[in-house]
Amino acid sequence: MRRHLVWFRNDLRTTDHPALHGAAQGAHVTAVYLLTPVQWQQHGLSDFKIALILRSVDRLSEQLSQLGISLQICTAKDFVQAPEAILKCAQSLGADALFFNEEVAINESRRDQAVAQVMQHAGIRVETFSSQTSMPPGSVVKPDGSPYSVFTPFKKRWLADYRPDHIDPLPAPKPQGPQPSPSATPQRVGDMDKSIGEQLWKAGQTAAMTLLKSFIKTRIQSYQASRDFPAQRGTSVLSPHLAIGTISPRQCLHAAHAANGRRLVGASEGINTWVSELIWREFYSHILAAYPKLAMGHAFKTETDSLPWGTDQEALERWQRGETGLPLVDAGMRQLNTTGWMHNRLRMVTATFLAKQLFLDWRLGEAYFMRQLVDGELAANNGGWQWSASTGTDAVPYFRIFNPVRQAERFDPSGDFVRSMVPELADLPTRHIFEPWRHGGAAGYPSPMVDLSEARQKTLAIWKQGRLLAEDG
Ligand SMILES: Cc1cc2nc3c(=O)[nH]c(=O)nc-3n(C[C@H](O)[C@H](O)[C@H](O)COP(=O)(O)OP(=O)(O)OC[C@H]3O[C@@H](n4cnc5c(N)ncnc54)[C@H](O)[C@@H]3O)c2cc1C
């Protein structure tokens, strides 16, 4: 019987896994997961995310074992060592083919090309599949074949091209024989213990599916109305699972489709809006695949790279610690620091504050988010940062600057979210809580590090000047 090796990466599940499904057709399957601790550090992954990955690999190993599939856990320092490690594993198992799902980011795709080369050299066939997005990058394009850079036409095309079979999730393969003992990842990788965040972030595909089902059953209908209010649990909080692939976008879309009367865009505004957010995720992945410069620290709008972005370390650290003196910004940053996750509205407010009110280099904020986020995904994080900084594709215009006080009044009207994250302000009445400095301040809480109106004028002047220079050039 043929022997196939499946390499799991950011697709830590057995259902709707095209590579696993393909490998199991008439062959005996073994699986491999490669720990790459130095690469994780180089990519600035957060401890929350690494710990969730390790725990999810453990769950994956248990699920695979029930299917009679053994998971080998190997270590390669970084991606450069990956080809040798995968080849060694494939040869020791006598595998005649390697199966994996593609990843869009540049280092990952270079690693995969190098792996494919050594495999082919050794006479081992390589089969690749797409599952990071439900429509493969490069498949949603303008009539002339070029990529979309604006979301609305991308979404229209995406919806027009979508066919029900695109979102029908694949089943897990049938059990292939006796159950091997599951393997386990190490308890610690470097200084990091895999129990970090385990109370907050349940690992594995079963936990992800439970979360999806409960969201669809209880919250998706009201998603549009409640998704902007951080004090409410209005969103799915599935992003950590989508980021490491314990659930696939197809499984999410399939569930939304079923709940929306077997249409993606149907009667429910809540479901329509949620589907739209999943398409934003697809959009940013497609953009990253089409413009690899985004993974190399460049702005989508190249001319904005020459704006005089600041690098003031002290200001950056105040923002990072959530001590800016602007309550909603601080609440968001403290949510990020303590849980590894931040509500979308606050990601926009805190990112705008860094890039526009502080005029610090948005790349510093992007890197900090990545080092903290449990759901850090290069495409979505870069997309979100470039949107907020007005340097990206289809970004907010440079003159639109969220005011964190007005945002707080609108999206945390009772002040409950600020109180839950900023204990220094917990006893303030709602009418004082968003501008404590106007009401005598609060013990232990700093004054605002910038005057919002001055900061706004300064930023607008820099942008105007930069635009004039770009036009002159
Ligand atoms: C500055 C900034 C940085 C961000 N960094 C990341 C990141 O590293 N990883 C990440 O997954 N999302 C990122 N986002 C997008 C968004 O904030 C999160 O996806 C969302 O908050 C996750 O919560 P949820 O799962 O409850 O989302 P829901 O509202 O339930 O949405 C469902 C899913 O759709 C996707 N999604 C939702 N909004 C967006 C969006 N604006 N862009 C792309 N995908 C979206 C996510 O996969 C999300 O899980 C960022 C946004 C900003 C403004």
Coordinates of C-alpha atoms and ligand atoms in Angstrom, one line a residue:
M1 CA 0.0 0.0 0.0
R2 CA 1.2 3.6 -0.8
R3 CA 2.5 5.6 2.2
H4 CA 1.6 9.3 2.4
L5 CA 2.9 11.9 4.8
V6 CA 0.8 14.9 5.7
W7 CA 2.6 18.0 7.1
F8 CA 0.3 20.0 9.4
R9 CA 1.1 23.7 9.8
N10 CA -1.5 26.4 10.5
D11 CA -4.3 23.9 9.8
L12 CA -4.5 22.0 13.1
R13 CA -7.6 20.0 12.4
T14 CA -8.8 16.7 10.8
T15 CA -12.0 18.0 9.3
D16 CA -12.1 20.2 6.2
H17 CA -8.4 19.5 5.7
P18 CA -7.8 19.1 1.9
A19 CA -4.3 17.8 2.3
L20 CA -5.3 15.1 4.8
H21 CA -8.4 14.3 2.7
G22 CA -6.3 13.9 -0.4
A23 CA -3.6 11.9 1.2
A24 CA -6.1 9.4 2.7
Q25 CA -7.4 8.3 -0.7
G26 CA -6.2 4.7 -0.9
A27 CA -3.0 5.2 1.0
H28 CA -1.7 4.7 4.6
V29 CA -1.3 8.1 6.2
T30 CA 1.3 9.4 8.8
A31 CA 1.3 13.0 9.9
V32 CA 4.1 15.3 11.0
Y33 CA 4.2 18.7 12.8
L34 CA 7.4 20.7 12.8
L35 CA 8.2 22.9 15.8
T36 CA 10.3 25.9 14.7
P37 CA 11.0 27.9 17.9
V38 CA 13.6 30.2 16.5
Q39 CA 11.5 31.0 13.5
W40 CA 8.5 31.8 15.8
Q41 CA 10.8 34.2 17.6
Q42 CA 12.0 35.8 14.4
H43 CA 8.3 36.2 13.3
G44 CA 7.6 37.8 16.6
L45 CA 4.8 35.4 17.6
S46 CA 3.2 35.9 21.0
D47 CA 3.5 33.5 23.9
F48 CA -0.3 33.3 23.9
K49 CA -0.3 32.1 20.3
I50 CA 2.6 29.7 20.6
A51 CA 1.1 28.1 23.7
L52 CA -2.3 27.8 21.9
I53 CA -0.5 26.1 18.9
L54 CA 1.3 23.6 21.2
R55 CA -1.9 22.7 23.0
S56 CA -3.8 22.4 19.7
V57 CA -1.1 20.1 18.3
D58 CA -1.7 17.9 21.3
R59 CA -5.5 17.8 20.6
L60 CA -4.8 17.2 16.9
S61 CA -2.6 14.2 17.8
E62 CA -5.4 12.7 19.9
Q63 CA -7.9 13.3 17.0
L64 CA -5.5 11.7 14.5
S65 CA -4.9 8.8 16.8
Q66 CA -8.7 8.0 16.7
L67 CA -8.4 7.8 12.9
G68 CA -5.4 5.4 13.3
I69 CA -3.0 8.1 12.2
S70 CA 0.3 8.7 14.1
L71 CA 1.5 12.3 14.4
Q72 CA 5.3 12.7 14.6
I73 CA 6.4 15.9 16.3
C74 CA 9.8 17.0 15.1
T75 CA 11.9 20.2 15.7
A76 CA 13.8 22.3 13.2
K77 CA 15.3 25.5 14.5
D78 CA 13.8 27.6 11.7
F79 CA 12.4 27.4 8.2
V80 CA 15.9 27.0 6.7
Q81 CA 16.2 23.6 8.4
A82 CA 12.7 22.6 7.5
P83 CA 13.5 20.8 4.2
E84 CA 16.1 18.5 5.9
A85 CA 13.8 17.7 8.8
I86 CA 10.8 16.9 6.6
L87 CA 12.9 14.9 4.2
K88 CA 14.3 12.8 7.1
C89 CA 10.9 12.2 8.4
A90 CA 9.5 11.2 5.0
Q91 CA 12.4 8.8 4.3
S92 CA 12.3 7.2 7.7
L93 CA 8.6 6.4 7.1
G94 CA 9.2 5.2 3.5
A95 CA 6.7 7.8 2.3
D96 CA 6.2 8.1 -1.4
A97 CA 4.3 11.4 -1.3
L98 CA 4.1 14.5 0.9
F99 CA 0.8 16.4 1.2
F100 CA 0.3 19.9 2.7
N101 CA -1.9 23.0 2.5
E102 CA -0.3 26.1 1.2
E103 CA 0.5 29.2 3.2
V104 CA 0.5 32.7 1.6
A105 CA 3.2 34.6 3.6
I106 CA 6.5 35.0 1.9
N107 CA 8.8 33.1 4.2
E108 CA 6.4 30.2 4.5
S109 CA 6.0 29.9 0.7
R110 CA 9.8 30.1 0.2
R111 CA 10.2 27.3 2.8
D112 CA 7.6 25.2 1.0
Q113 CA 9.4 25.7 -2.4
A114 CA 12.6 24.5 -0.7
V115 CA 10.9 21.5 0.8
A116 CA 9.3 20.6 -2.6
Q117 CA 12.7 20.8 -4.2
V118 CA 14.4 18.4 -1.8
M119 CA 11.5 16.0 -1.9
Q120 CA 11.4 15.9 -5.7
H121 CA 15.2 15.4 -5.7
A122 CA 14.6 12.4 -3.4
G123 CA 11.9 11.0 -5.6
I124 CA 9.1 11.9 -3.2
R125 CA 6.0 13.4 -4.9
V126 CA 4.6 16.6 -3.4
E127 CA 0.9 17.5 -3.5
T128 CA -0.3 20.9 -2.3
F129 CA -3.8 22.3 -1.6
S130 CA -5.4 25.5 -0.6
S131 CA -7.3 26.0 2.7
Q132 CA -6.1 29.2 4.4
T133 CA -8.9 31.1 2.6
S134 CA -12.0 29.6 1.2
M135 CA -11.2 31.1 -2.3
P136 CA -7.5 30.5 -3.1
P137 CA -5.3 33.7 -3.4
G138 CA -5.2 34.7 -7.0
S139 CA -8.6 33.3 -7.9
V140 CA -10.6 36.4 -7.3
V141 CA -9.4 38.9 -9.9
K142 CA -10.5 41.7 -12.1
P143 CA -11.7 40.8 -15.7
D144 CA -8.1 41.7 -16.9
G145 CA -6.6 39.2 -14.4
S146 CA -5.1 41.8 -12.1
P147 CA -5.8 41.7 -8.3
Y148 CA -8.4 43.8 -6.6
S149 CA -7.1 46.5 -4.3
V150 CA -10.5 47.8 -3.1
F151 CA -12.6 45.7 -0.8
T152 CA -16.2 46.4 -2.2
P153 CA -15.5 45.2 -5.8
F154 CA -13.4 42.3 -4.4
K155 CA -16.4 41.3 -2.2
K156 CA -18.8 41.5 -5.2
R157 CA -16.6 39.3 -7.3
W158 CA -16.0 36.9 -4.4
L159 CA -19.7 36.5 -3.9
A160 CA -20.4 36.2 -7.6
D161 CA -17.7 33.5 -8.0
Y162 CA -18.7 31.6 -4.8
R163 CA -20.3 28.2 -5.5
P164 CA -21.8 26.1 -2.7
D165 CA -19.1 23.4 -3.2
H166 CA -16.5 26.1 -2.3
I167 CA -17.9 26.1 1.2
D168 CA -18.9 22.5 1.7
P169 CA -16.4 21.3 4.3
L170 CA -14.6 18.0 3.7
P171 CA -15.2 15.2 6.3
A172 CA -12.3 13.7 8.3
P173 CA -10.9 10.6 6.7
K174 CA -12.2 7.1 7.7
P175 CA -10.2 5.4 10.5
Q176 CA -7.3 3.5 8.8
G177 CA -6.5 1.0 11.5
P178 CA -5.5 0.5 15.2
Q179 CA -5.1 3.7 17.3
P180 CA -1.5 4.7 17.9
S181 CA -0.7 6.5 21.2
P182 CA -1.0 10.2 20.7
S183 CA 2.2 12.2 20.9
A184 CA 2.6 15.4 22.9
T185 CA 4.5 18.7 22.4
P186 CA 7.0 19.7 25.0
Q187 CA 5.6 21.5 28.1
R188 CA 8.0 24.4 27.6
V189 CA 9.6 26.0 24.5
G190 CA 12.4 28.3 25.6
D191 CA 10.9 30.4 28.5
M192 CA 7.4 29.8 27.4
D193 CA 5.1 27.3 29.2
K194 CA 2.3 25.9 27.1
S195 CA -0.2 26.4 29.9
I196 CA -0.1 30.2 29.3
G197 CA -3.6 31.3 28.5
E198 CA -5.2 27.9 28.8
Q199 CA -8.2 29.2 30.9
L200 CA -8.9 31.8 28.2
W201 CA -8.1 30.0 25.0
K202 CA -9.4 26.5 24.6
A203 CA -7.3 24.5 22.2
G204 CA -8.2 22.3 19.3
Q205 CA -10.9 21.8 16.7
T206 CA -13.6 20.5 19.1
A207 CA -13.3 23.7 21.1
A208 CA -13.4 25.8 17.9
M209 CA -16.5 24.0 16.6
T210 CA -18.3 24.5 20.0
L211 CA -17.5 28.2 19.8
L212 CA -18.8 28.4 16.3
K213 CA -22.0 26.6 17.1
S214 CA -22.7 28.7 20.1
F215 CA -22.1 31.9 18.2
I216 CA -24.4 30.8 15.4
K217 CA -27.1 29.8 17.8
T218 CA -27.1 32.7 20.2
R219 CA -25.3 35.8 18.8
I220 CA -24.9 35.9 15.0
Q221 CA -28.4 37.4 14.4
S222 CA -27.5 40.4 16.6
Y223 CA -23.9 40.6 15.3
Q224 CA -24.4 43.8 13.3
A225 CA -26.0 45.6 16.3
S226 CA -23.6 44.4 19.0
R227 CA -20.2 43.9 17.3
D228 CA -18.9 47.4 18.0
F229 CA -19.4 47.4 21.8
P230 CA -16.4 45.9 23.6
A231 CA -18.3 45.5 26.9
Q232 CA -20.7 43.0 25.1
R233 CA -19.7 39.6 23.8
G234 CA -21.1 40.5 20.4
T235 CA -18.4 38.9 18.1
S236 CA -17.5 35.3 17.6
V237 CA -13.9 35.4 19.1
L238 CA -13.0 32.7 16.6
S239 CA -10.0 34.6 15.3
P240 CA -7.4 32.6 17.4
H241 CA -8.9 29.4 15.8
L242 CA -8.9 30.8 12.3
A243 CA -5.3 32.0 12.8
I244 CA -4.0 28.5 13.6
G245 CA -6.5 26.6 11.6
T246 CA -8.3 24.7 14.3
I247 CA -11.3 25.8 12.2
S248 CA -11.4 26.6 8.5
P249 CA -13.0 29.7 6.9
R250 CA -15.1 27.3 4.9
Q251 CA -16.5 25.7 8.1
C252 CA -17.4 29.2 9.3
L253 CA -19.0 30.2 6.0
H254 CA -20.8 26.9 5.7
A255 CA -22.4 27.4 9.2
A256 CA -23.4 31.0 8.3
H257 CA -24.8 29.8 5.0
A258 CA -26.9 27.2 6.7
A259 CA -28.2 29.7 9.3
N260 CA -29.0 32.3 6.6
G261 CA -31.5 30.1 4.7
R262 CA -28.8 28.5 2.5
R263 CA -27.6 31.8 1.2
L264 CA -24.5 33.7 2.1
V265 CA -26.2 37.0 1.7
G266 CA -29.8 36.7 2.9
A267 CA -32.4 38.0 5.2
S268 CA -30.3 38.4 8.3
E269 CA -28.2 41.6 8.5
G270 CA -26.3 40.0 11.4
I271 CA -25.2 37.1 9.2
N272 CA -24.6 39.2 6.2
T273 CA -22.2 41.4 8.2
W274 CA -20.4 38.5 9.7
V275 CA -19.9 37.0 6.3
S276 CA -18.5 40.3 5.1
E277 CA -15.9 40.2 7.9
L278 CA -14.8 36.7 6.8
I279 CA -14.4 38.2 3.3
W280 CA -12.2 41.0 4.7
R281 CA -10.0 38.2 6.0
E282 CA -9.9 36.7 2.5
F283 CA -9.3 40.1 1.0
Y284 CA -6.2 40.8 3.1
S285 CA -4.7 37.3 2.4
H286 CA -5.3 37.8 -1.3
I287 CA -3.6 41.2 -1.1
L288 CA -0.6 39.8 0.8
A289 CA -0.2 37.1 -1.8
A290 CA -0.4 39.6 -4.6
Y291 CA 1.9 42.2 -3.0
P292 CA 4.7 40.4 -1.1
K293 CA 6.3 43.8 -0.3
L294 CA 3.7 44.1 2.5
A295 CA 5.5 41.3 4.3
M296 CA 8.8 43.2 4.1
G297 CA 7.8 46.3 6.0
H298 CA 6.6 48.4 3.0
A299 CA 3.4 50.4 2.9
F300 CA 0.9 49.6 0.2
K301 CA 0.9 53.3 -0.7
T302 CA 4.7 53.5 -1.3
E303 CA 4.7 57.3 -1.1
T304 CA 3.7 57.2 2.6
D305 CA 7.0 55.4 3.4
S306 CA 8.7 58.8 3.2
L307 CA 6.4 60.5 5.8
P308 CA 8.5 61.4 8.9
W309 CA 7.1 58.6 11.1
G310 CA 8.3 58.9 14.7
T311 CA 10.2 56.4 16.8
D312 CA 10.0 57.9 20.3
Q313 CA 10.7 54.9 22.6
E314 CA 9.1 56.5 25.7
A315 CA 5.9 57.3 23.9
L316 CA 5.8 53.8 22.3
E317 CA 6.2 52.2 25.7
R318 CA 3.4 54.3 27.3
W319 CA 1.1 53.2 24.5
Q320 CA 2.2 49.6 24.9
R321 CA 1.6 49.6 28.7
G322 CA -1.8 51.2 28.3
E323 CA -0.7 54.4 30.1
T324 CA -1.5 57.0 27.6
G325 CA -4.0 58.8 29.8
L326 CA -6.8 58.2 27.2
P327 CA -9.1 55.7 28.9
L328 CA -10.4 53.8 25.9
V329 CA -6.9 53.5 24.4
D330 CA -5.5 52.2 27.7
A331 CA -8.4 49.8 28.1
G332 CA -7.8 48.3 24.7
M333 CA -4.0 48.0 25.3
R334 CA -4.5 46.4 28.7
Q335 CA -7.0 43.9 27.2
L336 CA -4.4 43.0 24.7
N337 CA -1.6 42.7 27.3
T338 CA -3.6 40.6 29.7
T339 CA -5.6 38.3 27.3
G340 CA -3.7 38.3 24.0
W341 CA -6.9 39.5 22.2
M342 CA -8.4 42.9 21.6
H343 CA -11.8 43.8 20.4
N344 CA -11.9 45.1 16.7
R345 CA -13.2 48.5 17.6
L346 CA -10.3 49.0 20.0
R347 CA -7.8 47.7 17.6
M348 CA -8.9 50.5 15.3
V349 CA -8.8 53.1 18.1
T350 CA -5.5 52.1 19.5
A351 CA -3.8 51.7 16.1
T352 CA -5.1 55.1 15.0
F353 CA -3.9 56.6 18.2
L354 CA -0.4 55.3 17.6
A355 CA -0.2 56.2 14.0
K356 CA -2.1 59.5 14.0
Q357 CA -2.3 61.1 17.4
L358 CA 1.3 60.0 18.4
F359 CA 2.5 59.9 14.7
L360 CA 4.7 56.9 15.5
D361 CA 5.7 54.5 12.8
W362 CA 2.7 52.1 12.3
R363 CA 5.2 49.3 11.8
L364 CA 6.2 49.6 15.5
G365 CA 2.5 49.1 16.5
E366 CA 2.1 46.2 14.0
A367 CA 5.1 44.4 15.5
Y368 CA 3.9 45.0 19.1
F369 CA 0.4 43.6 18.2
M370 CA 2.0 40.5 16.7
R371 CA 4.1 39.9 19.8
Q372 CA 0.9 40.0 22.0
L373 CA -1.9 38.7 19.9
V374 CA -3.2 35.2 20.3
D375 CA -4.8 35.5 16.8
G376 CA -1.8 37.3 15.2
E377 CA -2.0 36.8 11.4
L378 CA 0.4 38.6 9.1
A379 CA -2.2 39.4 6.5
A380 CA -5.0 40.7 8.8
N381 CA -2.6 42.5 11.2
N382 CA -0.8 44.3 8.4
G383 CA -4.1 45.0 6.7
G384 CA -5.6 46.4 9.9
W385 CA -2.5 48.5 10.7
Q386 CA -2.2 49.9 7.2
W387 CA -6.0 50.6 7.1
S388 CA -5.7 52.5 10.4
A389 CA -2.5 54.4 9.4
S390 CA -4.0 55.3 6.0
T391 CA -1.0 53.7 4.2
G392 CA -2.8 50.7 3.0
T393 CA -5.1 49.5 0.2
D394 CA -8.6 50.8 0.6
A395 CA -7.6 52.4 3.9
V396 CA -9.4 55.1 5.9
P397 CA -8.5 58.5 4.5
Y398 CA -5.6 60.3 6.2
F399 CA -7.9 63.0 7.6
R400 CA -10.2 60.6 9.3
I401 CA -8.8 60.4 12.8
F402 CA -10.8 58.6 15.4
N403 CA -11.1 60.7 18.6
P404 CA -10.7 58.2 21.5
V405 CA -13.0 60.2 23.7
R406 CA -15.9 60.3 21.2
Q407 CA -15.3 56.6 20.4
A408 CA -15.6 55.8 24.1
E409 CA -18.8 57.8 24.4
R410 CA -20.3 56.0 21.4
F411 CA -19.1 52.4 21.9
D412 CA -18.7 52.1 25.7
P413 CA -21.5 54.5 26.7
S414 CA -21.8 53.2 30.3
G415 CA -18.0 53.1 30.8
D416 CA -18.2 49.5 31.8
F417 CA -15.4 48.3 29.5
V418 CA -13.0 51.0 30.6
R419 CA -13.8 50.2 34.3
S420 CA -13.2 46.5 33.7
M421 CA -9.7 47.1 32.3
V422 CA -8.5 50.3 34.0
P423 CA -9.0 49.8 37.8
E424 CA -7.7 53.3 38.5
L425 CA -10.9 54.6 36.9
A426 CA -13.3 52.1 38.3
D427 CA -14.9 54.5 40.8
L428 CA -15.4 57.4 38.5
P429 CA -19.0 58.2 37.4
T430 CA -19.7 57.7 33.7
R431 CA -19.8 61.4 33.0
H432 CA -16.2 61.8 34.1
I433 CA -14.7 58.5 33.0
F434 CA -13.6 59.3 29.4
E435 CA -11.9 62.6 30.2
P436 CA -10.8 62.3 33.8
W437 CA -8.3 65.1 33.4
R438 CA -11.2 67.6 33.1
H439 CA -12.6 66.5 36.4
G440 CA -9.6 66.5 38.7
G441 CA -8.1 63.3 37.4
A442 CA -8.0 59.9 39.2
A443 CA -5.4 58.6 41.6
G444 CA -2.6 56.6 39.9
Y445 CA -3.9 57.4 36.4
P446 CA -1.7 59.6 34.1
S447 CA -2.7 62.8 32.4
P448 CA -3.2 62.5 28.6
M449 CA 0.2 62.2 26.8
V450 CA -1.1 64.5 24.0
D451 CA -3.6 67.2 23.5
L452 CA -6.0 65.5 21.0
S453 CA -6.8 68.6 19.0
E454 CA -3.1 69.7 18.7
A455 CA -2.1 66.2 17.7
R456 CA -4.8 66.2 15.0
Q457 CA -3.7 69.5 13.5
K458 CA 0.0 68.4 13.6
T459 CA -0.8 65.1 11.8
L460 CA -2.9 66.7 9.2
A461 CA -0.2 69.2 8.5
I462 CA 2.4 66.5 8.1
W463 CA 0.2 64.5 5.7
K464 CA -0.6 67.6 3.6
Q465 CA 3.1 68.5 3.4
G466 CA 3.9 64.9 2.5
R467 CA 1.2 64.8 -0.2
L468 CA 2.5 68.0 -1.7
L469 CA 6.0 66.6 -1.8
A470 CA 4.8 63.4 -3.4
E471 CA 2.9 65.4 -6.1
D472 CA 6.0 67.6 -6.7
G473 CA 8.2 64.5 -7.0
Ligands
LIG1 C1 -4.9 47.2 13.7 C2 -5.6 45.9 13.5 C3 -4.9 44.7 13.7 C4 -5.6 43.4 13.5 N1 -4.9 42.3 13.6 C5 -5.5 41.1 13.3 C6 -4.8 39.9 13.4 O1 -3.6 39.8 13.7 N2 -5.5 38.7 13.3 C7 -6.8 38.7 13.0 O2 -7.4 37.6 12.8 N3 -7.5 39.8 12.8 C8 -6.9 41.0 13.0 N4 -7.6 42.2 12.9 C9 -9.0 42.1 12.5 C10 -10.1 42.0 13.6 O3 -9.8 43.0 14.6 C11 -10.1 40.6 14.3 O4 -10.2 39.7 13.3 C12 -11.3 40.5 15.2 O5 -11.3 41.4 16.2 C13 -11.3 39.1 15.8 O6 -12.4 39.0 16.6 P1 -13.6 37.9 16.3 O7 -13.0 36.6 16.0 O8 -14.6 38.0 17.4 O9 -14.2 38.5 14.9 P2 -15.6 38.4 14.3 O10 -16.1 39.8 14.3 O11 -16.4 37.4 14.8 O12 -15.3 38.1 12.8 C14 -15.1 36.8 12.3 C15 -13.8 36.6 11.7 O13 -13.6 37.4 10.5 C16 -12.2 37.8 10.4 N5 -12.2 39.3 10.5 C17 -13.0 40.1 11.2 N6 -12.7 41.4 11.0 C18 -11.7 41.4 10.2 C19 -10.9 42.4 9.7 N7 -11.1 43.7 9.9 N8 -9.8 42.1 8.9 C20 -9.5 40.8 8.6 N9 -10.2 39.8 9.1 C21 -11.3 40.1 9.9 C22 -11.5 37.2 11.6 O14 -10.9 36.0 11.2 C23 -12.6 36.9 12.6 O15 -12.3 35.9 13.5 C24 -7.0 43.4 13.1 C25 -7.6 44.7 13.0 C26 -7.0 45.9 13.2 C27 -7.7 47.1 13.1

